[in-house]
Amino acid sequence: MAIALIIPDRKLEDLQQRLQHALPTTRIEIWPALTNPAEITFAVLWKQPAGVVATLPGLKALQSFGAGVDGILADTSLPPLPLARIVDPALTAAMLQYLTGIESYYRLRLDTFTAQQQQKQWQPKSSRKLQTLCVLGLGELGTAAALHFQQLGYQVSGWARKQKDIAGIRCYAGNSQLALALAEADLVICLLPLTAQTDNMLDAQVFAMMKPGTIFINVARGAIVDDKALLAALDCGQLQAACLDVFREEPLPPTHAFWSHPAILVTPHTSAVTRVETVVAQIAENYRRSQRGLQLLNQVDLTQGY
Ligand code: NAP
């Protein structure tokens, strides 16, 4: 029995050592250097090359190294095994810190003043009056964000697939209520998972549901947004600004219009990055559960794709 770490874009020695410490009798191996692929019973995945998981016949369960699973499920040869994702208070805290910083950036008009500095313009302006906020997706991160901004004094609405009851938050559910959720918001934060239903969901029609002058923040996945519709909504003033941390193609290609658009702030997928030290315990626990055939912590509903 052994665990494979299949995460090509990351140095894995720290994760390997910490998992080895938590599971002293289990071999922890870094793909592609696997001693015997048939002995791998559990795999930790992030941006795994398509087809690799299907070459491991002894797998009992899969673990995403992040909160999202869209990249893992995109592999059409993936066997239908139990799949868990990361839910971690430290990841949530990092996301709230990022969103708080972005909210301050716009409230204090730092976007405007940065542009003015480049022109050596001295034009004082009072802060933006941002009072209403909508969170798309009321899961682990969305609910935390909604409550955080409600505590900061915002009137908050939230939108999910199933109806929620969260004290202090106006909750809406399903496509028929999306316009209601968005209608009043000065700021819209996207925290939806990328699934067949949300792919390209934020299109011209949805941007038109927003209040003119809304500021849009995407910290979920780039492919949820129709890039051309976003640019058009910014160019006509329907949206005032957009902060984008995630993109359809990452790294964002140098020729992409988002880089140089004056109303777009680009950050390189840094809003909430998994930290090895805070997630090792749940990965080790999921390995133990998988070997006993138990339900995993934070197991994904494969029929919904999140
Ligand atoms: P989660 O707990 O699975 O929550 C997902 C939420 O989206 C749920 O409230 C769900 O509704 C809602 N939803 C899903 N499909 C929907 C649909 N078709 N219509 C309406 N609502 C829908 O996920 P999470 O942990 O909060 O994370 C959300 C996403 O953030 C992840 O999938 C990941 O892509 C992204 N993320 C990005 C970063 C980054 O660094 N930028 C870091 C972490 C996560 P129900 O509650 O009704 O099921």
mmCIF file of C-alpha atoms and ligand atoms in Angstrom:
data_model
loop_
_atom_site.group_PDB
_atom_site.id
_atom_site.type_symbol
_atom_site.label_atom_id
_atom_site.label_comp_id
_atom_site.label_asym_id
_atom_site.label_seq_id
_atom_site.Cartn_x
_atom_site.Cartn_y
_atom_site.Cartn_z
ATOM 1 C CA MET A 1 0.000 0.000 0.000
ATOM 2 C CA ALA A 2 1.367 3.395 -0.948
ATOM 3 C CA ILE A 3 0.261 6.972 -1.622
ATOM 4 C CA ALA A 4 1.108 8.806 -4.851
ATOM 5 C CA LEU A 5 1.463 12.592 -4.901
ATOM 6 C CA ILE A 6 0.563 13.645 -8.457
ATOM 7 C CA ILE A 7 1.040 17.403 -8.411
ATOM 8 C CA PRO A 8 3.395 18.324 -11.258
ATOM 9 C CA ASP A 9 3.649 22.092 -10.681
ATOM 10 C CA ARG A 10 4.763 22.066 -7.033
ATOM 11 C CA LYS A 11 7.774 21.035 -4.956
ATOM 12 C CA LEU A 12 6.480 18.096 -2.942
ATOM 13 C CA GLU A 13 9.241 17.191 -0.482
ATOM 14 C CA ASP A 14 7.582 19.058 2.406
ATOM 15 C CA LEU A 15 4.191 17.395 1.788
ATOM 16 C CA GLN A 16 5.921 14.033 1.418
ATOM 17 C CA GLN A 17 7.817 14.416 4.698
ATOM 18 C CA ARG A 18 4.827 15.631 6.683
ATOM 19 C CA LEU A 19 2.571 12.853 5.333
ATOM 20 C CA GLN A 20 5.298 10.314 6.067
ATOM 21 C CA HIS A 21 5.417 11.586 9.639
ATOM 22 C CA ALA A 22 1.611 11.267 9.957
ATOM 23 C CA LEU A 23 1.566 7.803 8.308
ATOM 24 C CA PRO A 24 4.895 6.181 9.309
ATOM 25 C CA THR A 25 4.101 2.727 7.905
ATOM 26 C CA THR A 26 2.867 3.916 4.483
ATOM 27 C CA ARG A 27 5.142 4.676 1.509
ATOM 28 C CA ILE A 28 4.601 8.207 0.183
ATOM 29 C CA GLU A 29 5.846 8.534 -3.394
ATOM 30 C CA ILE A 30 6.088 11.429 -5.817
ATOM 31 C CA TRP A 31 4.777 10.765 -9.314
ATOM 32 C CA PRO A 32 6.232 9.879 -11.823
ATOM 33 C CA ALA A 33 8.874 8.053 -9.701
ATOM 34 C CA LEU A 34 6.564 5.294 -8.440
ATOM 35 C CA THR A 35 8.199 2.056 -7.255
ATOM 36 C CA ASN A 36 5.232 -0.117 -8.173
ATOM 37 C CA PRO A 37 2.098 1.581 -9.606
ATOM 38 C CA ALA A 38 -0.025 -1.457 -8.643
ATOM 39 C CA GLU A 39 0.630 -0.761 -4.932
ATOM 40 C CA ILE A 40 -0.757 2.784 -5.007
ATOM 41 C CA THR A 41 -4.095 2.819 -3.146
ATOM 42 C CA PHE A 42 -4.553 6.593 -2.628
ATOM 43 C CA ALA A 43 -3.561 9.568 -4.755
ATOM 44 C CA VAL A 44 -3.270 13.263 -3.906
ATOM 45 C CA LEU A 45 -3.967 15.258 -7.066
ATOM 46 C CA TRP A 46 -3.657 18.769 -8.455
ATOM 47 C CA LYS A 47 -3.402 19.504 -12.176
ATOM 48 C CA GLN A 48 -2.598 15.855 -12.793
ATOM 49 C CA PRO A 49 -1.845 14.980 -16.431
ATOM 50 C CA ALA A 50 -4.899 13.421 -18.091
ATOM 51 C CA GLY A 51 -4.805 9.636 -18.110
ATOM 52 C CA VAL A 52 -2.291 9.171 -15.260
ATOM 53 C CA VAL A 53 -4.833 8.229 -12.566
ATOM 54 C CA ALA A 54 -6.298 5.537 -14.846
ATOM 55 C CA THR A 55 -2.880 3.792 -14.925
ATOM 56 C CA LEU A 56 -3.062 3.051 -11.166
ATOM 57 C CA PRO A 57 -5.273 -0.064 -10.850
ATOM 58 C CA GLY A 58 -5.177 -0.386 -7.039
ATOM 59 C CA LEU A 59 -6.587 3.061 -6.183
ATOM 60 C CA LYS A 60 -9.367 3.173 -3.583
ATOM 61 C CA ALA A 61 -9.842 6.947 -3.297
ATOM 62 C CA LEU A 62 -8.624 10.310 -4.572
ATOM 63 C CA GLN A 63 -7.801 13.520 -2.722
ATOM 64 C CA SER A 64 -7.725 16.979 -4.300
ATOM 65 C CA PHE A 65 -4.899 19.147 -2.940
ATOM 66 C CA GLY A 66 -7.185 22.176 -3.242
ATOM 67 C CA ALA A 67 -10.752 23.277 -2.512
ATOM 68 C CA GLY A 68 -11.757 22.863 -6.159
ATOM 69 C CA VAL A 69 -12.038 19.606 -8.099
ATOM 70 C CA ASP A 70 -12.848 20.880 -11.606
ATOM 71 C CA GLY A 71 -9.277 20.305 -12.861
ATOM 72 C CA ILE A 72 -9.293 16.744 -11.536
ATOM 73 C CA LEU A 73 -12.711 15.863 -12.952
ATOM 74 C CA ALA A 74 -11.733 17.307 -16.352
ATOM 75 C CA ASP A 75 -9.744 14.091 -16.955
ATOM 76 C CA THR A 76 -12.299 12.015 -18.875
ATOM 77 C CA SER A 77 -10.437 8.770 -18.085
ATOM 78 C CA LEU A 78 -10.697 9.340 -14.306
ATOM 79 C CA PRO A 79 -12.081 6.214 -12.587
ATOM 80 C CA PRO A 80 -15.313 6.835 -10.586
ATOM 81 C CA LEU A 81 -13.630 6.638 -7.157
ATOM 82 C CA PRO A 82 -14.510 8.558 -3.984
ATOM 83 C CA LEU A 83 -12.930 12.019 -4.251
ATOM 84 C CA ALA A 84 -12.323 14.451 -1.388
ATOM 85 C CA ARG A 85 -11.404 18.130 -1.488
ATOM 86 C CA ILE A 86 -9.743 20.485 0.987
ATOM 87 C CA VAL A 87 -11.826 22.412 3.490
ATOM 88 C CA ASP A 88 -9.483 24.286 5.797
ATOM 89 C CA PRO A 89 -10.032 27.221 8.179
ATOM 90 C CA ALA A 90 -6.598 28.585 7.179
ATOM 91 C CA LEU A 91 -7.647 28.592 3.508
ATOM 92 C CA THR A 92 -10.898 30.353 4.404
ATOM 93 C CA ALA A 93 -8.971 32.914 6.483
ATOM 94 C CA ALA A 94 -6.637 33.581 3.542
ATOM 95 C CA MET A 95 -9.617 34.105 1.219
ATOM 96 C CA LEU A 96 -11.251 36.542 3.656
ATOM 97 C CA GLN A 97 -7.978 38.462 3.995
ATOM 98 C CA TYR A 98 -7.696 38.755 0.205
ATOM 99 C CA LEU A 99 -11.335 39.843 -0.207
ATOM 100 C CA THR A 100 -11.007 42.388 2.601
ATOM 101 C CA GLY A 101 -7.955 43.856 0.901
ATOM 102 C CA ILE A 102 -9.744 44.075 -2.448
ATOM 103 C CA GLU A 103 -12.819 45.642 -0.840
ATOM 104 C CA SER A 104 -10.576 48.309 0.762
ATOM 105 C CA TYR A 105 -8.749 48.850 -2.547
ATOM 106 C CA TYR A 106 -11.997 49.821 -4.257
ATOM 107 C CA ARG A 107 -13.598 51.592 -1.284
ATOM 108 C CA LEU A 108 -10.504 53.820 -0.900
ATOM 109 C CA ARG A 109 -10.351 54.330 -4.703
ATOM 110 C CA LEU A 110 -6.794 53.007 -4.881
ATOM 111 C CA ASP A 111 -7.546 51.927 -8.471
ATOM 112 C CA THR A 112 -8.288 55.557 -9.395
ATOM 113 C CA PHE A 113 -5.319 56.970 -7.470
ATOM 114 C CA THR A 114 -2.896 54.447 -8.992
ATOM 115 C CA ALA A 115 -4.014 55.553 -12.455
ATOM 116 C CA GLN A 116 -3.787 59.226 -11.443
ATOM 117 C CA GLN A 117 -0.260 58.767 -10.090
ATOM 118 C CA GLN A 118 0.856 57.484 -13.474
ATOM 119 C CA GLN A 119 -0.431 60.778 -14.981
ATOM 120 C CA LYS A 120 0.992 62.864 -12.060
ATOM 121 C CA GLN A 121 -2.560 64.036 -11.339
ATOM 122 C CA TRP A 122 -3.538 65.372 -7.905
ATOM 123 C CA GLN A 123 -7.320 64.909 -7.725
ATOM 124 C CA PRO A 124 -8.627 64.080 -4.224
ATOM 125 C CA LYS A 125 -11.917 62.152 -4.087
ATOM 126 C CA SER A 126 -13.895 60.775 -1.169
ATOM 127 C CA SER A 127 -14.226 57.023 -0.696
ATOM 128 C CA ARG A 128 -16.686 55.025 -2.791
ATOM 129 C CA LYS A 129 -19.952 54.408 -0.965
ATOM 130 C CA LEU A 130 -20.116 50.634 -1.130
ATOM 131 C CA GLN A 131 -22.996 49.317 0.968
ATOM 132 C CA THR A 132 -24.444 46.234 -0.686
ATOM 133 C CA LEU A 133 -22.713 43.019 -1.673
ATOM 134 C CA CYS A 134 -23.739 39.745 -3.306
ATOM 135 C CA VAL A 135 -21.873 36.451 -2.959
ATOM 136 C CA LEU A 136 -22.460 33.880 -5.699
ATOM 137 C CA GLY A 137 -21.992 30.463 -4.071
ATOM 138 C CA LEU A 138 -22.816 29.943 -0.400
ATOM 139 C CA GLY A 139 -20.557 26.993 0.374
ATOM 140 C CA GLU A 140 -17.571 26.909 2.738
ATOM 141 C CA LEU A 141 -15.934 30.033 1.325
ATOM 142 C CA GLY A 142 -19.038 31.887 0.129
ATOM 143 C CA THR A 143 -20.836 31.633 3.465
ATOM 144 C CA ALA A 144 -17.718 32.788 5.332
ATOM 145 C CA ALA A 145 -17.371 35.754 2.941
ATOM 146 C CA ALA A 146 -21.062 36.670 3.219
ATOM 147 C CA LEU A 147 -20.942 36.670 7.044
ATOM 148 C CA HIS A 148 -17.619 38.538 7.093
ATOM 149 C CA PHE A 149 -18.923 41.422 4.981
ATOM 150 C CA GLN A 150 -22.241 41.452 6.838
ATOM 151 C CA GLN A 151 -20.240 41.951 10.051
ATOM 152 C CA LEU A 152 -18.364 44.810 8.368
ATOM 153 C CA GLY A 153 -21.725 46.531 7.857
ATOM 154 C CA TYR A 154 -22.692 45.491 4.333
ATOM 155 C CA GLN A 155 -26.210 44.464 3.358
ATOM 156 C CA VAL A 156 -25.415 41.032 1.942
ATOM 157 C CA SER A 157 -27.299 38.765 -0.428
ATOM 158 C CA GLY A 158 -26.151 35.306 -1.409
ATOM 159 C CA TRP A 159 -27.038 32.815 -4.095
ATOM 160 C CA ALA A 160 -26.713 29.029 -4.179
ATOM 161 C CA ARG A 161 -28.298 26.002 -5.825
ATOM 162 C CA LYS A 162 -30.314 25.012 -2.746
ATOM 163 C CA GLN A 163 -32.157 27.465 -0.506
ATOM 164 C CA LYS A 164 -30.112 28.505 2.539
ATOM 165 C CA ASP A 165 -31.080 30.071 5.851
ATOM 166 C CA ILE A 166 -28.127 32.159 7.110
ATOM 167 C CA ALA A 167 -28.823 34.757 9.798
ATOM 168 C CA GLY A 168 -28.437 38.283 8.429
ATOM 169 C CA ILE A 169 -27.991 37.226 4.792
ATOM 170 C CA ARG A 170 -30.718 37.483 2.146
ATOM 171 C CA CYS A 171 -30.460 34.054 0.550
ATOM 172 C CA TYR A 172 -31.640 33.229 -2.969
ATOM 173 C CA ALA A 173 -31.549 29.920 -4.802
ATOM 174 C CA GLY A 174 -31.630 28.643 -8.354
ATOM 175 C CA ASN A 175 -31.457 30.337 -11.731
ATOM 176 C CA SER A 176 -34.891 31.941 -11.347
ATOM 177 C CA GLN A 177 -33.640 33.995 -8.354
ATOM 178 C CA LEU A 178 -30.224 35.010 -9.670
ATOM 179 C CA ALA A 179 -31.451 38.431 -10.850
ATOM 180 C CA LEU A 180 -32.967 39.124 -7.417
ATOM 181 C CA ALA A 181 -29.709 38.214 -5.687
ATOM 182 C CA LEU A 182 -27.656 40.495 -7.943
ATOM 183 C CA ALA A 183 -30.014 43.440 -8.381
ATOM 184 C CA GLU A 184 -28.944 45.626 -5.441
ATOM 185 C CA ALA A 185 -25.256 44.781 -5.112
ATOM 186 C CA ASP A 186 -22.455 47.367 -5.322
ATOM 187 C CA LEU A 187 -19.948 44.487 -5.149
ATOM 188 C CA VAL A 188 -20.428 40.962 -6.544
ATOM 189 C CA ILE A 189 -18.061 38.190 -5.435
ATOM 190 C CA CYS A 190 -17.993 34.913 -7.366
ATOM 191 C CA LEU A 191 -17.290 31.848 -5.192
ATOM 192 C CA LEU A 192 -19.009 29.183 -7.296
ATOM 193 C CA PRO A 193 -17.343 25.914 -8.284
ATOM 194 C CA LEU A 194 -16.684 25.323 -11.979
ATOM 195 C CA THR A 195 -19.139 22.643 -13.132
ATOM 196 C CA ALA A 196 -21.110 21.849 -16.287
ATOM 197 C CA GLN A 197 -23.824 24.206 -14.938
ATOM 198 C CA THR A 198 -21.547 27.151 -14.078
ATOM 199 C CA ASP A 199 -19.226 26.959 -17.113
ATOM 200 C CA ASN A 200 -19.539 30.351 -18.887
ATOM 201 C CA MET A 201 -22.502 31.149 -16.623
ATOM 202 C CA LEU A 202 -21.550 34.779 -16.001
ATOM 203 C CA ASP A 203 -22.385 36.029 -19.486
ATOM 204 C CA ALA A 204 -23.880 39.192 -21.000
ATOM 205 C CA GLN A 205 -27.330 38.318 -19.678
ATOM 206 C CA VAL A 206 -26.054 37.920 -16.103
ATOM 207 C CA PHE A 207 -23.902 41.074 -16.211
ATOM 208 C CA ALA A 208 -27.051 42.906 -17.373
ATOM 209 C CA MET A 209 -28.832 41.719 -14.179
ATOM 210 C CA MET A 210 -26.273 43.594 -12.075
ATOM 211 C CA LYS A 211 -26.762 47.184 -10.950
ATOM 212 C CA PRO A 212 -25.054 49.647 -13.335
ATOM 213 C CA GLY A 213 -21.614 50.421 -11.900
ATOM 214 C CA THR A 214 -21.198 47.139 -9.990
ATOM 215 C CA ILE A 215 -17.673 46.053 -9.072
ATOM 216 C CA PHE A 216 -17.130 42.357 -9.869
ATOM 217 C CA ILE A 217 -14.614 40.090 -8.095
ATOM 218 C CA ASN A 218 -13.869 36.574 -9.375
ATOM 219 C CA VAL A 219 -11.948 34.340 -6.973
ATOM 220 C CA ALA A 220 -13.587 31.103 -8.122
ATOM 221 C CA ARG A 221 -12.604 29.873 -11.599
ATOM 222 C CA GLY A 222 -11.958 31.814 -14.798
ATOM 223 C CA ALA A 223 -14.130 29.632 -17.024
ATOM 224 C CA ILE A 224 -17.262 30.614 -15.064
ATOM 225 C CA VAL A 225 -16.959 34.011 -16.772
ATOM 226 C CA ASP A 226 -17.538 34.733 -20.452
ATOM 227 C CA ASP A 227 -14.400 36.875 -21.022
ATOM 228 C CA LYS A 228 -15.812 38.847 -23.963
ATOM 229 C CA ALA A 229 -19.053 39.606 -22.107
ATOM 230 C CA LEU A 230 -17.053 40.840 -19.111
ATOM 231 C CA LEU A 231 -14.972 43.165 -21.297
ATOM 232 C CA ALA A 232 -18.126 44.460 -23.015
ATOM 233 C CA ALA A 233 -19.829 45.069 -19.643
ATOM 234 C CA LEU A 234 -16.785 47.053 -18.466
ATOM 235 C CA ASP A 235 -16.487 49.014 -21.704
ATOM 236 C CA CYS A 236 -20.114 50.147 -21.624
ATOM 237 C CA GLY A 237 -19.984 51.027 -17.898
ATOM 238 C CA GLN A 238 -22.466 48.349 -16.812
ATOM 239 C CA LEU A 239 -19.599 47.195 -14.606
ATOM 240 C CA GLN A 240 -17.352 49.822 -13.020
ATOM 241 C CA ALA A 241 -14.381 47.548 -12.351
ATOM 242 C CA ALA A 242 -13.354 43.913 -12.055
ATOM 243 C CA CYS A 243 -10.792 42.158 -9.879
ATOM 244 C CA LEU A 244 -9.816 38.811 -11.373
ATOM 245 C CA ASP A 245 -7.721 36.239 -9.515
ATOM 246 C CA VAL A 246 -8.589 33.282 -11.767
ATOM 247 C CA PHE A 247 -8.570 32.865 -15.532
ATOM 248 C CA ARG A 248 -9.757 30.531 -18.258
ATOM 249 C CA GLU A 249 -6.110 29.971 -19.151
ATOM 250 C CA GLU A 250 -3.426 30.253 -16.446
ATOM 251 C CA PRO A 251 -0.931 31.841 -16.518
ATOM 252 C CA LEU A 252 -2.983 34.548 -18.258
ATOM 253 C CA PRO A 253 -1.507 34.742 -21.808
ATOM 254 C CA PRO A 254 0.545 37.933 -22.413
ATOM 255 C CA THR A 255 -1.731 38.990 -25.276
ATOM 256 C CA HIS A 256 -4.970 38.742 -23.259
ATOM 257 C CA ALA A 257 -6.995 41.964 -23.091
ATOM 258 C CA PHE A 258 -7.448 41.627 -19.303
ATOM 259 C CA TRP A 259 -3.784 42.563 -18.680
ATOM 260 C CA SER A 260 -4.088 46.091 -20.016
ATOM 261 C CA HIS A 261 -7.741 46.943 -19.427
ATOM 262 C CA PRO A 262 -7.852 50.078 -17.231
ATOM 263 C CA ALA A 263 -10.784 48.777 -15.169
ATOM 264 C CA ILE A 264 -9.338 45.330 -14.441
ATOM 265 C CA LEU A 265 -7.086 44.352 -11.545
ATOM 266 C CA VAL A 266 -5.262 41.061 -12.216
ATOM 267 C CA THR A 267 -3.828 38.903 -9.421
ATOM 268 C CA PRO A 268 -2.116 35.592 -10.286
ATOM 269 C CA HIS A 269 -4.427 33.047 -8.582
ATOM 270 C CA THR A 270 -3.160 33.971 -5.125
ATOM 271 C CA SER A 271 -6.332 34.646 -3.154
ATOM 272 C CA ALA A 272 -6.220 31.391 -1.149
ATOM 273 C CA VAL A 273 -3.450 28.884 -1.699
ATOM 274 C CA THR A 274 -3.391 25.495 0.081
ATOM 275 C CA ARG A 275 -0.763 25.390 2.855
ATOM 276 C CA VAL A 276 0.819 21.990 3.397
ATOM 277 C CA GLU A 277 1.098 22.309 7.174
ATOM 278 C CA THR A 278 -2.613 22.945 7.712
ATOM 279 C CA VAL A 279 -3.986 20.219 5.408
ATOM 280 C CA VAL A 280 -1.742 17.209 6.103
ATOM 281 C CA ALA A 281 -3.944 15.940 8.957
ATOM 282 C CA GLN A 282 -7.097 15.774 6.814
ATOM 283 C CA ILE A 283 -5.235 14.103 3.928
ATOM 284 C CA ALA A 284 -3.791 11.467 6.294
ATOM 285 C CA GLU A 285 -7.227 10.909 7.839
ATOM 286 C CA ASN A 286 -8.773 10.458 4.380
ATOM 287 C CA TYR A 287 -6.089 7.907 3.528
ATOM 288 C CA ARG A 288 -6.955 5.921 6.689
ATOM 289 C CA ARG A 289 -10.679 6.169 5.894
ATOM 290 C CA SER A 290 -10.159 5.060 2.307
ATOM 291 C CA GLN A 291 -8.306 1.945 3.445
ATOM 292 C CA ARG A 292 -11.264 1.018 5.690
ATOM 293 C CA GLY A 293 -13.867 1.819 3.019
ATOM 294 C CA LEU A 294 -15.307 4.739 5.038
ATOM 295 C CA GLN A 295 -16.831 7.988 3.795
ATOM 296 C CA LEU A 296 -14.071 10.591 3.282
ATOM 297 C CA LEU A 297 -13.897 13.972 4.975
ATOM 298 C CA ASN A 298 -15.181 16.655 2.568
ATOM 299 C CA GLN A 299 -16.185 14.077 -0.025
ATOM 300 C CA VAL A 300 -17.302 15.536 -3.353
ATOM 301 C CA ASP A 301 -20.708 14.752 -4.865
ATOM 302 C CA LEU A 302 -19.558 13.387 -8.224
ATOM 303 C CA THR A 303 -23.043 13.749 -9.719
ATOM 304 C CA GLN A 304 -22.920 17.540 -9.066
ATOM 305 C CA GLY A 305 -19.187 17.975 -9.779
ATOM 306 C CA TYR A 306 -18.395 19.836 -6.517
HETATM 307 P P1 NAP B 1 -18.396 24.647 -1.874
HETATM 308 O O1 NAP B 1 -18.380 24.559 -0.394
HETATM 309 O O2 NAP B 1 -18.553 23.386 -2.662
HETATM 310 O O3 NAP B 1 -19.569 25.668 -2.275
HETATM 311 C C1 NAP B 1 -20.031 25.837 -3.557
HETATM 312 C C2 NAP B 1 -21.272 26.719 -3.531
HETATM 313 O O4 NAP B 1 -21.659 27.005 -4.875
HETATM 314 C C3 NAP B 1 -22.454 26.031 -2.852
HETATM 315 O O5 NAP B 1 -23.168 26.969 -2.077
HETATM 316 C C4 NAP B 1 -23.304 25.582 -4.034
HETATM 317 O O6 NAP B 1 -24.707 25.532 -3.786
HETATM 318 C C5 NAP B 1 -23.031 26.688 -5.023
HETATM 319 N N1 NAP B 1 -23.323 26.234 -6.375
HETATM 320 C C6 NAP B 1 -22.772 25.204 -7.052
HETATM 321 N N2 NAP B 1 -23.319 25.088 -8.279
HETATM 322 C C7 NAP B 1 -24.261 26.051 -8.363
HETATM 323 C C8 NAP B 1 -25.179 26.428 -9.363
HETATM 324 N N3 NAP B 1 -25.244 25.789 -10.529
HETATM 325 N N4 NAP B 1 -26.002 27.461 -9.113
HETATM 326 C C9 NAP B 1 -25.960 28.102 -7.931
HETATM 327 N N5 NAP B 1 -25.118 27.794 -6.922
HETATM 328 C C10 NAP B 1 -24.272 26.780 -7.143
HETATM 329 O O7 NAP B 1 -17.084 25.346 -2.418
HETATM 330 P P2 NAP B 1 -16.082 26.332 -1.654
HETATM 331 O O8 NAP B 1 -15.167 25.574 -0.787
HETATM 332 O O9 NAP B 1 -16.865 27.436 -1.055
HETATM 333 O O10 NAP B 1 -15.220 26.876 -2.888
HETATM 334 C C11 NAP B 1 -15.840 27.500 -4.006
HETATM 335 C C12 NAP B 1 -14.865 27.560 -5.167
HETATM 336 O O11 NAP B 1 -13.856 28.525 -4.902
HETATM 337 C C13 NAP B 1 -14.070 26.271 -5.400
HETATM 338 O O12 NAP B 1 -14.811 25.357 -6.183
HETATM 339 C C14 NAP B 1 -12.832 26.768 -6.119
HETATM 340 O O13 NAP B 1 -13.021 26.693 -7.507
HETATM 341 C C15 NAP B 1 -12.726 28.239 -5.709
HETATM 342 N N6 NAP B 1 -11.505 28.496 -4.938
HETATM 343 C C16 NAP B 1 -10.594 29.380 -5.447
HETATM 344 C C17 NAP B 1 -9.446 29.655 -4.732
HETATM 345 C C18 NAP B 1 -8.424 30.640 -5.259
HETATM 346 O O14 NAP B 1 -7.281 30.650 -4.833
HETATM 347 N N7 NAP B 1 -8.807 31.545 -6.143
HETATM 348 C C19 NAP B 1 -9.194 29.035 -3.505
HETATM 349 C C20 NAP B 1 -10.136 28.146 -3.018
HETATM 350 C C21 NAP B 1 -11.300 27.881 -3.746
HETATM 351 P P3 NAP B 1 -25.366 24.534 -2.693
HETATM 352 O O15 NAP B 1 -24.865 25.042 -1.357
HETATM 353 O O16 NAP B 1 -26.816 24.739 -2.878
HETATM 354 O O17 NAP B 1 -24.859 23.157 -3.010
#
